[in-house]
Structure formats: structure tokens, C-alpha cells
Short mmCIF file of C-alpha atoms in Angstrom, two decimals:
data_model
loop_
_atom_site.label_atom_id
_atom_site.label_comp_id
_atom_site.label_asym_id
_atom_site.label_seq_id
_atom_site.Cartn_x
_atom_site.Cartn_y
_atom_site.Cartn_z
CA MET Z 23 -24.53 -35.76 -70.32
CA SER Z 24 -24.35 -38.57 -67.84
CA SER Z 25 -27.74 -39.33 -66.33
CA HIS Z 26 -26.36 -41.26 -63.39
CA VAL Z 27 -27.52 -40.51 -59.89
CA PRO Z 28 -24.49 -39.27 -57.92
CA ASN Z 29 -22.95 -41.65 -55.46
CA THR Z 30 -23.46 -41.26 -51.74
CA PRO Z 31 -21.07 -39.89 -50.69
CA LEU Z 32 -19.97 -37.93 -53.78
CA ARG Z 33 -16.67 -39.38 -54.95
CA THR Z 34 -14.46 -36.30 -55.29
CA ALA Z 35 -11.11 -35.60 -56.95
CA VAL Z 36 -8.92 -32.59 -56.16
CA VAL Z 37 -6.84 -31.23 -59.05
CA GLY Z 38 -3.96 -29.00 -57.99
CA THR Z 39 -2.39 -29.42 -54.55
CA GLY Z 40 -1.11 -25.90 -53.85
CA SER Z 41 -2.00 -23.43 -51.13
CA ILE Z 42 -5.70 -22.91 -51.97
CA ALA Z 43 -6.30 -26.66 -51.94
CA ARG Z 44 -4.66 -26.99 -48.54
CA SER Z 45 -6.04 -23.87 -46.88
CA SER Z 46 -9.62 -23.85 -48.15
CA HIS Z 47 -10.73 -26.89 -50.14
CA LEU Z 48 -9.42 -29.75 -48.03
CA PRO Z 49 -10.84 -28.36 -44.77
CA ALA Z 50 -14.24 -28.00 -46.47
CA LEU Z 51 -14.07 -31.46 -48.03
CA THR Z 52 -12.89 -33.02 -44.76
CA LYS Z 53 -15.85 -31.51 -42.89
CA LEU Z 54 -18.37 -32.77 -45.42
CA ALA Z 55 -16.63 -36.15 -45.58
CA ALA Z 56 -17.15 -36.50 -41.82
CA GLU Z 57 -20.85 -35.88 -42.47
CA GLY Z 58 -20.95 -38.58 -45.16
CA GLU Z 59 -21.57 -36.12 -48.00
CA VAL Z 60 -18.30 -36.51 -49.94
CA GLU Z 61 -15.35 -38.88 -50.17
CA VAL Z 62 -12.03 -37.61 -51.53
CA VAL Z 63 -10.85 -40.47 -53.74
CA ALA Z 64 -8.07 -38.91 -55.84
CA ALA Z 65 -5.61 -36.03 -56.07
CA VAL Z 66 -3.88 -34.80 -59.23
CA ASP Z 67 -0.88 -32.53 -59.71
CA VAL Z 68 1.80 -32.27 -62.39
CA ASP Z 69 4.39 -32.46 -59.61
CA GLY Z 70 4.61 -36.12 -58.65
CA THR Z 71 6.31 -35.51 -55.32
CA ALA Z 72 3.80 -32.81 -54.35
CA VAL Z 73 0.76 -34.94 -55.16
CA ARG Z 74 2.08 -37.99 -53.31
CA THR Z 75 2.86 -35.88 -50.25
CA PHE Z 76 -0.61 -34.29 -50.44
CA ALA Z 77 -2.35 -37.65 -50.79
CA ASP Z 78 -0.39 -39.17 -47.91
CA GLU Z 79 -1.06 -36.18 -45.66
CA PHE Z 80 -4.82 -36.21 -46.23
CA GLY Z 81 -5.35 -39.96 -46.60
CA ILE Z 82 -6.36 -39.80 -50.27
CA PRO Z 83 -6.12 -43.25 -51.90
CA GLN Z 84 -5.05 -42.25 -55.42
CA ALA Z 85 -2.28 -39.81 -56.39
CA SER Z 86 -1.83 -39.07 -60.09
CA THR Z 87 0.13 -36.71 -62.32
CA ASP Z 88 -2.29 -37.09 -65.23
CA LEU Z 89 -5.85 -35.77 -65.12
CA HIS Z 90 -7.14 -37.88 -68.00
CA THR Z 91 -5.79 -41.09 -66.50
CA MET Z 92 -7.42 -40.31 -63.19
CA LEU Z 93 -10.75 -39.50 -64.84
CA THR Z 94 -10.69 -42.78 -66.77
CA GLU Z 95 -9.63 -44.97 -63.87
CA THR Z 96 -11.53 -43.34 -61.00
CA ARG Z 97 -14.67 -41.85 -62.61
CA PRO Z 98 -15.27 -39.24 -59.87
CA ASP Z 99 -18.63 -37.56 -59.38
CA LEU Z 100 -17.09 -34.17 -58.56
CA VAL Z 101 -13.81 -32.62 -59.70
CA VAL Z 102 -12.48 -29.67 -57.71
CA LEU Z 103 -10.10 -27.48 -59.73
CA CYS Z 104 -7.48 -25.71 -57.60
CA THR Z 105 -5.21 -24.98 -60.56
CA PRO Z 106 -4.20 -21.72 -62.32
CA PRO Z 107 -6.90 -20.12 -64.49
CA ALA Z 108 -5.04 -20.73 -67.75
CA VAL Z 109 -5.79 -24.48 -67.54
CA HIS Z 110 -9.33 -24.30 -66.17
CA ARG Z 111 -11.00 -24.55 -69.59
CA GLU Z 112 -9.14 -27.68 -70.68
CA GLN Z 113 -9.50 -29.39 -67.31
CA ALA Z 114 -13.18 -28.52 -66.86
CA VAL Z 115 -14.08 -29.75 -70.34
CA ALA Z 116 -12.22 -33.02 -69.70
CA ALA Z 117 -14.02 -33.54 -66.38
CA LEU Z 118 -17.43 -32.80 -67.91
CA ALA Z 119 -16.72 -35.23 -70.74
CA ALA Z 120 -16.00 -37.88 -68.10
CA GLY Z 121 -19.42 -37.26 -66.51
CA ALA Z 122 -18.22 -35.30 -63.48
CA TRP Z 123 -19.49 -32.08 -61.97
CA VAL Z 124 -16.85 -29.35 -61.66
CA TRP Z 125 -16.20 -26.83 -58.89
CA CYS Z 126 -13.58 -24.37 -60.15
CA GLU Z 127 -11.51 -21.86 -58.20
CA LYS Z 128 -11.64 -18.22 -59.22
CA PRO Z 129 -10.87 -16.68 -61.60
CA PRO Z 130 -13.05 -19.17 -63.49
CA CYS Z 131 -11.35 -18.67 -66.87
CA PRO Z 132 -9.11 -16.05 -68.52
CA SER Z 133 -11.87 -15.01 -70.93
CA LEU Z 134 -15.56 -15.18 -71.77
CA ALA Z 135 -14.65 -17.36 -74.74
CA ASP Z 136 -13.14 -19.92 -72.39
CA TYR Z 137 -16.11 -19.75 -70.03
CA ASP Z 138 -18.57 -20.26 -72.88
CA ALA Z 139 -16.55 -23.23 -74.15
CA VAL Z 140 -16.83 -24.87 -70.74
CA GLU Z 141 -20.58 -24.26 -70.60
CA ALA Z 142 -20.92 -25.64 -74.14
CA ALA Z 143 -19.30 -28.87 -72.93
CA GLU Z 144 -22.29 -29.41 -70.66
CA GLN Z 145 -25.04 -31.43 -72.28
CA GLY Z 146 -28.74 -31.84 -71.67
CA ASP Z 147 -30.96 -29.65 -69.52
CA GLY Z 148 -28.29 -28.24 -67.19
CA THR Z 149 -29.21 -30.26 -64.11
CA GLY Z 150 -26.69 -33.02 -64.77
CA PRO Z 151 -22.91 -32.54 -64.69
CA TYR Z 152 -22.06 -28.85 -65.01
CA ALA Z 153 -19.23 -26.51 -64.02
CA SER Z 154 -19.59 -24.05 -61.13
CA VAL Z 155 -17.31 -21.35 -59.73
CA VAL Z 156 -15.96 -20.78 -56.22
CA PHE Z 157 -17.82 -17.62 -55.20
CA GLN Z 158 -18.10 -18.42 -51.50
CA HIS Z 159 -19.15 -14.96 -50.33
CA ARG Z 160 -22.66 -15.58 -51.64
CA PHE Z 161 -23.12 -18.42 -49.17
CA GLY Z 162 -22.56 -17.01 -45.68
CA SER Z 163 -25.63 -16.48 -43.52
CA GLY Z 164 -25.14 -12.70 -43.72
CA ALA Z 165 -25.45 -12.62 -47.50
CA ARG Z 166 -28.41 -15.01 -47.44
CA HIS Z 167 -30.26 -12.76 -44.97
CA VAL Z 168 -29.54 -9.49 -46.77
CA ARG Z 169 -30.31 -11.03 -50.18
CA ALA Z 170 -33.72 -12.13 -48.88
CA LEU Z 171 -34.42 -8.64 -47.51
CA LEU Z 172 -33.44 -6.98 -50.78
CA ARG Z 173 -35.25 -9.40 -53.09
CA GLY Z 174 -38.34 -9.30 -50.93
CA GLY Z 175 -38.42 -5.50 -51.06
CA ALA Z 176 -38.20 -5.11 -47.28
CA LEU Z 177 -35.55 -2.38 -47.48
CA GLY Z 178 -37.07 -0.60 -50.46
CA ARG Z 179 -35.37 -0.14 -53.80
CA PRO Z 180 -31.53 -0.28 -53.85
CA LEU Z 181 -30.35 3.14 -55.02
CA VAL Z 182 -26.61 3.69 -54.49
CA ALA Z 183 -23.89 1.12 -53.80
CA HIS Z 184 -20.17 1.15 -53.14
CA CYS Z 185 -17.95 -1.91 -53.51
CA GLN Z 186 -14.27 -1.89 -52.67
CA THR Z 187 -11.49 -4.43 -52.51
CA THR Z 188 -8.56 -2.31 -51.40
CA TRP Z 189 -5.69 -4.62 -50.56
CA TYR Z 190 -1.90 -4.38 -50.44
CA ARG Z 191 0.60 -6.49 -52.37
CA ASN Z 192 4.32 -5.66 -52.22
CA GLN Z 193 7.11 -6.07 -54.75
CA ALA Z 194 7.98 -9.52 -53.43
CA TYR Z 195 4.47 -10.70 -54.23
CA TYR Z 196 4.95 -9.78 -57.88
CA ALA Z 197 8.44 -11.28 -58.02
CA VAL Z 198 6.69 -14.63 -58.55
CA PRO Z 199 6.96 -15.01 -62.35
CA TRP Z 200 3.33 -15.87 -63.15
CA ARG Z 201 1.81 -12.99 -61.22
CA GLY Z 202 0.81 -9.81 -62.96
CA ARG Z 203 0.66 -11.54 -66.36
CA TRP Z 204 -2.50 -11.81 -68.45
CA ALA Z 205 -1.80 -15.37 -69.61
CA THR Z 206 -1.12 -16.83 -66.18
CA GLU Z 207 -2.96 -14.72 -63.59
CA GLY Z 208 -5.89 -13.81 -65.81
CA GLY Z 209 -5.86 -10.12 -64.89
CA GLY Z 210 -4.98 -7.67 -62.14
CA PRO Z 211 -6.99 -6.81 -59.02
CA ALA Z 212 -10.25 -6.47 -60.97
CA MET Z 213 -10.00 -10.15 -61.90
CA GLY Z 214 -7.81 -11.85 -59.32
CA HIS Z 215 -8.53 -9.99 -56.09
CA GLY Z 216 -11.77 -8.03 -56.26
CA ILE Z 217 -13.79 -10.68 -58.07
CA HIS Z 218 -15.34 -12.00 -54.84
CA GLN Z 219 -16.67 -8.63 -53.71
CA THR Z 220 -17.83 -7.84 -57.24
CA ASP Z 221 -19.69 -11.14 -57.38
CA LEU Z 222 -21.35 -10.50 -54.02
CA LEU Z 223 -22.38 -7.00 -55.13
CA LEU Z 224 -24.06 -8.44 -58.24
CA ASP Z 225 -25.69 -11.18 -56.19
CA LEU Z 226 -27.26 -8.55 -53.94
CA MET Z 227 -28.02 -5.83 -56.51
CA GLY Z 228 -29.19 -7.93 -59.43
CA PRO Z 229 -28.45 -7.65 -63.17
CA TRP Z 230 -26.09 -4.91 -64.36
CA THR Z 231 -26.61 -3.01 -67.61
CA GLU Z 232 -23.68 -0.60 -68.09
CA VAL Z 233 -20.12 -0.07 -66.88
CA ARG Z 234 -17.67 2.81 -67.28
CA GLY Z 235 -14.20 1.82 -66.14
CA MET Z 236 -10.71 3.17 -65.55
CA ALA Z 237 -7.49 1.25 -64.91
CA ALA Z 238 -3.94 2.22 -64.07
CA ARG Z 239 -0.53 0.70 -63.50
CA LEU Z 240 0.83 2.98 -60.78
CA VAL Z 241 3.41 1.02 -58.80
CA HIS Z 242 4.14 -2.52 -59.96
CA ASP Z 243 6.10 -3.66 -63.02
CA VAL Z 244 3.35 -5.91 -64.40
CA GLU Z 245 1.37 -6.44 -67.62
CA THR Z 246 -1.98 -6.01 -65.88
CA GLU Z 247 -3.35 -3.08 -63.90
CA ASP Z 248 -2.66 -2.65 -60.18
CA VAL Z 249 -5.76 -0.50 -59.58
CA SER Z 250 -9.13 -0.11 -61.29
CA THR Z 251 -12.33 1.80 -60.72
CA ALA Z 252 -15.74 1.65 -62.36
CA LEU Z 253 -19.22 3.11 -62.36
CA VAL Z 254 -21.93 0.49 -62.75
CA ARG Z 255 -25.62 0.89 -63.62
CA PHE Z 256 -28.12 -1.82 -62.72
CA ALA Z 257 -31.29 -2.95 -64.45
CA ASP Z 258 -33.52 -1.44 -61.76
CA GLY Z 259 -31.81 1.97 -62.12
CA GLY Z 260 -29.47 1.76 -59.15
CA VAL Z 261 -25.85 2.85 -59.56
CA ALA Z 262 -22.60 1.77 -57.90
CA THR Z 263 -18.93 2.56 -57.62
CA LEU Z 264 -16.36 -0.24 -57.80
CA VAL Z 265 -12.73 0.03 -56.62
CA ASN Z 266 -10.11 -2.73 -56.84
CA SER Z 267 -6.58 -2.07 -55.61
CA VAL Z 268 -3.40 -3.85 -54.54
CA LEU Z 269 -1.84 -0.53 -53.50
CA SER Z 270 -3.72 0.13 -50.25
CA PRO Z 271 -1.76 -0.20 -46.96
CA HIS Z 272 -4.97 -0.22 -44.92
CA GLU Z 273 -6.65 -3.31 -46.33
CA VAL Z 274 -10.42 -3.67 -46.35
CA SER Z 275 -13.22 -5.34 -48.29
CA ARG Z 276 -16.43 -3.35 -48.12
CA ILE Z 277 -19.88 -3.22 -49.63
CA ARG Z 278 -22.43 -0.52 -48.85
CA ILE Z 279 -25.92 -0.41 -50.34
CA ASP Z 280 -28.18 2.57 -49.72
CA CYS Z 281 -31.82 1.60 -50.15
CA GLU Z 282 -34.99 3.64 -49.75
CA LEU Z 283 -35.53 2.44 -46.16
CA ALA Z 284 -32.06 1.47 -44.90
CA THR Z 285 -28.34 1.35 -45.53
CA VAL Z 286 -26.65 -2.06 -45.50
CA GLU Z 287 -22.91 -2.22 -44.82
CA LEU Z 288 -20.49 -5.14 -44.87
CA THR Z 289 -16.89 -4.55 -43.74
CA HIS Z 290 -14.36 -7.39 -43.55
CA LEU Z 291 -11.19 -8.56 -45.33
CA TYR Z 292 -11.11 -12.14 -46.63
CA GLY Z 293 -14.35 -13.49 -45.18
CA TYR Z 294 -17.26 -12.33 -43.05
CA ARG Z 295 -19.44 -13.34 -40.13
CA ASN Z 296 -22.87 -11.99 -39.21
CA ALA Z 297 -21.25 -9.39 -36.92
CA ASP Z 298 -19.51 -7.81 -39.95
CA TRP Z 299 -22.88 -6.65 -41.35
CA ARG Z 300 -24.75 -3.51 -40.24
CA ILE Z 301 -28.25 -2.36 -41.14
CA ILE Z 302 -28.96 1.34 -40.43
CA PRO Z 303 -32.60 2.34 -40.91
CA ALA Z 304 -33.93 5.52 -42.43
CA PRO Z 305 -35.69 7.89 -39.99
CA GLY Z 306 -39.17 6.76 -39.04
CA VAL Z 307 -38.79 3.01 -39.55
CA PRO Z 308 -40.49 1.21 -36.58
CA GLU Z 309 -38.13 -0.34 -34.06
CA GLU Z 310 -39.73 -3.77 -34.36
CA THR Z 311 -39.12 -3.71 -38.11
CA VAL Z 312 -35.46 -2.81 -37.60
CA ALA Z 313 -35.09 -5.58 -35.02
CA ALA Z 314 -36.38 -8.12 -37.55
CA TRP Z 315 -33.97 -6.81 -40.19
CA ARG Z 316 -31.08 -7.19 -37.77
CA ASP Z 317 -31.94 -10.78 -36.84
CA PHE Z 318 -29.47 -12.69 -39.02
CA GLY Z 319 -30.13 -16.04 -37.35
CA ALA Z 320 -27.42 -18.66 -36.81
CA ASP Z 321 -23.97 -17.48 -37.83
CA GLU Z 322 -22.47 -19.28 -40.84
CA PRO Z 323 -19.32 -17.48 -42.02
CA SER Z 324 -18.67 -17.11 -45.73
CA SER Z 325 -16.41 -20.00 -46.67
CA HIS Z 326 -15.66 -22.75 -49.14
CA GLN Z 327 -17.41 -25.08 -46.72
CA ALA Z 328 -20.62 -23.04 -46.81
CA GLN Z 329 -20.70 -23.08 -50.60
CA LEU Z 330 -19.68 -26.73 -50.92
CA ARG Z 331 -22.57 -27.80 -48.72
CA VAL Z 332 -25.04 -26.02 -51.02
CA LEU Z 333 -23.33 -27.36 -54.15
CA VAL Z 334 -23.51 -30.96 -52.94
CA ASP Z 335 -27.19 -30.52 -52.10
CA ASP Z 336 -27.87 -29.02 -55.53
CA ILE Z 337 -26.08 -31.90 -57.27
CA ARG Z 338 -28.03 -34.50 -55.33
CA ASN Z 339 -31.35 -32.83 -56.08
CA GLY Z 340 -30.78 -32.11 -59.76
CA ARG Z 341 -30.63 -28.34 -59.37
CA ARG Z 342 -28.52 -25.81 -61.23
CA HIS Z 343 -26.03 -24.33 -58.72
CA SER Z 344 -26.21 -20.53 -58.55
CA THR Z 345 -22.56 -19.97 -59.59
CA SER Z 346 -22.81 -22.20 -62.67
CA GLY Z 347 -23.83 -21.19 -66.18
CA ALA Z 348 -25.29 -17.71 -66.45
CA GLY Z 349 -25.03 -17.31 -62.67
CA GLY Z 350 -21.24 -17.39 -62.84
CA ARG Z 351 -20.85 -15.76 -66.25
CA ARG Z 352 -22.40 -12.41 -65.30
CA THR Z 353 -19.52 -11.61 -62.93
CA LEU Z 354 -16.87 -12.46 -65.52
CA GLU Z 355 -18.79 -10.43 -68.11
CA LEU Z 356 -18.82 -7.36 -65.85
CA ILE Z 357 -15.08 -7.63 -65.22
CA THR Z 358 -14.46 -8.05 -68.95
CA ALA Z 359 -16.60 -4.98 -69.63
CA LEU Z 360 -14.64 -3.02 -67.01
CA TYR Z 361 -11.39 -3.78 -68.84
CA LYS Z 362 -12.85 -2.95 -72.24
CA SER Z 363 -14.28 0.33 -71.00
CA ALA Z 364 -11.03 1.26 -69.25
CA PHE Z 365 -8.85 0.48 -72.27
CA THR Z 366 -11.16 2.01 -74.91
CA GLY Z 367 -12.54 4.97 -72.94
CA THR Z 368 -16.12 4.08 -73.81
CA PRO Z 369 -19.08 2.73 -71.80
CA VAL Z 370 -19.84 -0.96 -72.27
CA HIS Z 371 -23.29 -2.50 -71.93
CA ALA Z 372 -24.28 -6.00 -70.87
CA GLY Z 373 -24.32 -8.25 -73.92
CA ASP Z 374 -21.94 -6.07 -75.95
CA ILE Z 375 -18.96 -8.44 -75.80
CA GLY Z 376 -19.30 -11.57 -77.90
CA PRO Z 377 -17.47 -13.61 -80.55
CA GLY Z 378 -15.48 -11.34 -82.85
CA ASP Z 379 -14.83 -8.77 -80.11
CA PRO Z 380 -11.12 -8.79 -79.13
CA TYR Z 381 -12.10 -8.58 -75.45
CA TYR Z 382 -14.13 -11.79 -75.77
CA THR Z 383 -10.95 -13.84 -76.12
CA GLU Z 384 -8.41 -11.69 -74.21
CA LEU Z 385 -9.17 -9.38 -71.31
CA HIS Z 386 -6.55 -6.90 -72.53
CA GLY Z 387 -8.26 -6.80 -75.92
CA GLY Z 388 -4.95 -6.14 -77.65
CA ALA Z 389 -4.99 -2.57 -76.34
CA PRO Z 390 -1.73 -0.64 -76.82
CA GLY Z 391 0.16 -0.37 -73.56
CA TRP Z 392 -1.82 -3.26 -72.05
CA ALA Z 393 -1.44 -6.22 -74.38
CA PRO Z 394 1.72 -8.28 -73.76
CA ALA Z 395 4.62 -6.98 -75.84
CA GLY Z 396 4.85 -8.50 -79.30
CA THR Z 397 1.31 -9.84 -79.52
CA ARG Z 398 -0.40 -9.62 -82.87
CA GLU Z 399 -3.19 -7.42 -81.54
CA GLU Z 400 -0.77 -4.86 -80.09
CA GLU Z 401 1.18 -4.81 -83.37
CA ASP Z 402 -2.06 -4.29 -85.33
CA HIS Z 403 -2.86 -1.26 -83.17
CA ALA Z 404 0.63 0.20 -83.53
#
């Protein structure tokens, strides 16, 4: 691992110049660049015209169609991956080998095997260059406040939780060839849509121990599911329901946690502000206590910008970012366990899925009716 102290500002390269780069990453990078925290020095895309247009539009000095060439010539401190999940492993490993930190869009990788390979490419004690995942919902002021209340025991023990990502995607959405395919989208709504709410649930509730899942393909002509549900048990005994859907005309993202002393609710769609959170006390809780619970402080919406600011600070101070390593893996492991439970009809426990398990390398696990037609695993099950 490189032991260099990061430059000030962090010299940053953006890989992939599609919609997520334009809508979320560049605004966040531009804001932090204005504050002297980062400098976008390069952009990479396999489409030469697209990357040149992107670089010209945002004033980025280098435009390249080859990641390895850019890494060699530019030596960035931070590489931001805005590419499809199927290439995240290869690109993250290359960036780490070049001594750069990595911030990778969700889904982080198509499998736990890929995720572990990226983490294995990190060297040393974990404070130098490492890969982290875009899980921006952890970083709004609302989540920070509620997390502190829960971890400090102010609300009592979390008992029952509900987590839903019920969205709507029409036939035209799935007419795009790479959508709804295991190899290119990484999974259905459990992986590609609900992952942010799932990650926030785990961040608030703590380690999970068991999942019992169900999945269905009810409307869309896809390889993956278009709806999934799960029951989740947590290490402290709490239980939760999880629902991920792309079939829901009334779209909402919601988390509710019933604790011994209060219920916490978050209702939003693609991002939240402090006003989207509610804390409802149990009978008998003093008013002054409730007032303190409801004081969320300055409003910082959940956003790429909110997470990037924390990531840059962690890099500068030699800290492990919370969505890197084990902190990012636990969410992918839960989603993998959901698929395995749904496709096998059995409960799956944390730590069950490792090398040698078909679900470790493919989220469909070769399950009949779910694995892509003609794959070896599906044929072996036939």
C-alpha cells in the first residue's frame, strides 16, 4: 500500500461519465473543489466522444478512454467509479494497485467474491488506500442524529423495524438491454434499488444474524426478481421486515423502528431532510426528553456531497471510512443471503455464504428458474 500523504486538494479522477456522474458526483465534487478539498484532474469513459464532452463541460484537464493509462500518467489520489457493477472489481483493483483510494457507486460488486477480491487488493493496516461504497443515506444529519440516539440507548432497545423501498419501473425502463440481467445490473430491486434503505436500516439497527427471504417475478420479463421480501433478525434480538419492489405505483422509501421508549419513522423517496424524520414517544416520556430527541440540529440532506465530505476527511486523517471493508460488506452479505434464502426456501445466517457456496460467486446461485438460461449451474440442477 502506498504510504504517501494525500495531496491537498485530493487529486480525483471520475471513471464513467453517464447520468449518475453528472447528476450526483460532479455536483458533490464541484462543491468540495470550491472549498479546496478536491481537484478533478481526469475523466475516463470507453466512449471517446462522451468523455471529451464531459471533460470540456466540467473543465476537467484530462479525458481518457483507458483507465490504466490514466492511472499511470495522472496518479490520482481518489478514483470515483460511476460505471456498471460488472466492471467495479477490475477497476477498483487497478486503482488500488496504483495507490489511489476508491469511491464506488452502488451496487458495489455483483457478488461477495468480487467484493472480497477488491478488499484483498488493499494492503497494510487498512488506513491507506482502500475502496469504499456510495451509501449516502448514512450521512445526512437525520441519520447521524438517530444513530446517536439508538447507539447511546436513549430510545431503549430497538424491537421491531420495517424497511421498504416500493418504487415503480415501467416496461420502457426494462427495454434497456442491460437492465434486469444478473451479469449487468447485478440483481433486481433487492440489489439495485432497495440497497440504500437496506444499508441505512443496518446502520441504525446494527449487526444482522438471520434472514428468511422470498422473491418473485410478477410483471417484468427479466432474469432477476421484480419484488422481494424478507424477515431479518438482529444480533440484539430485534426483528425487521424488508420489502423491495419496482411494481408500486405509489412510490415511497420508508424505515420505521419501534424501540422501547419511542418509534422512529423516516419517509421520503430518493433522499431525506431532517423534516422527513419523526420521533413519537411512548406514553410517559417527559416532554423535555422528547424535545431533545426531536432536536436534529442543522439540516444536512442525505447526499453524495454529505458522504464525500466525510470520506475526504477520513482519507486525510488515516481513518477507515464506514462504508469500506466490513462496513460495506455487511449490506451486500445481507442481500446475498436474501437471494439464497428466497431461492432455496431456507433461512440463511450471517457468515454462512463463503467460498464454495454458489451464491458467493453469483447472486442467483444457479437456481433453476433464476439462473440465466444455459448456465452450467442451471444445467447441473436440471
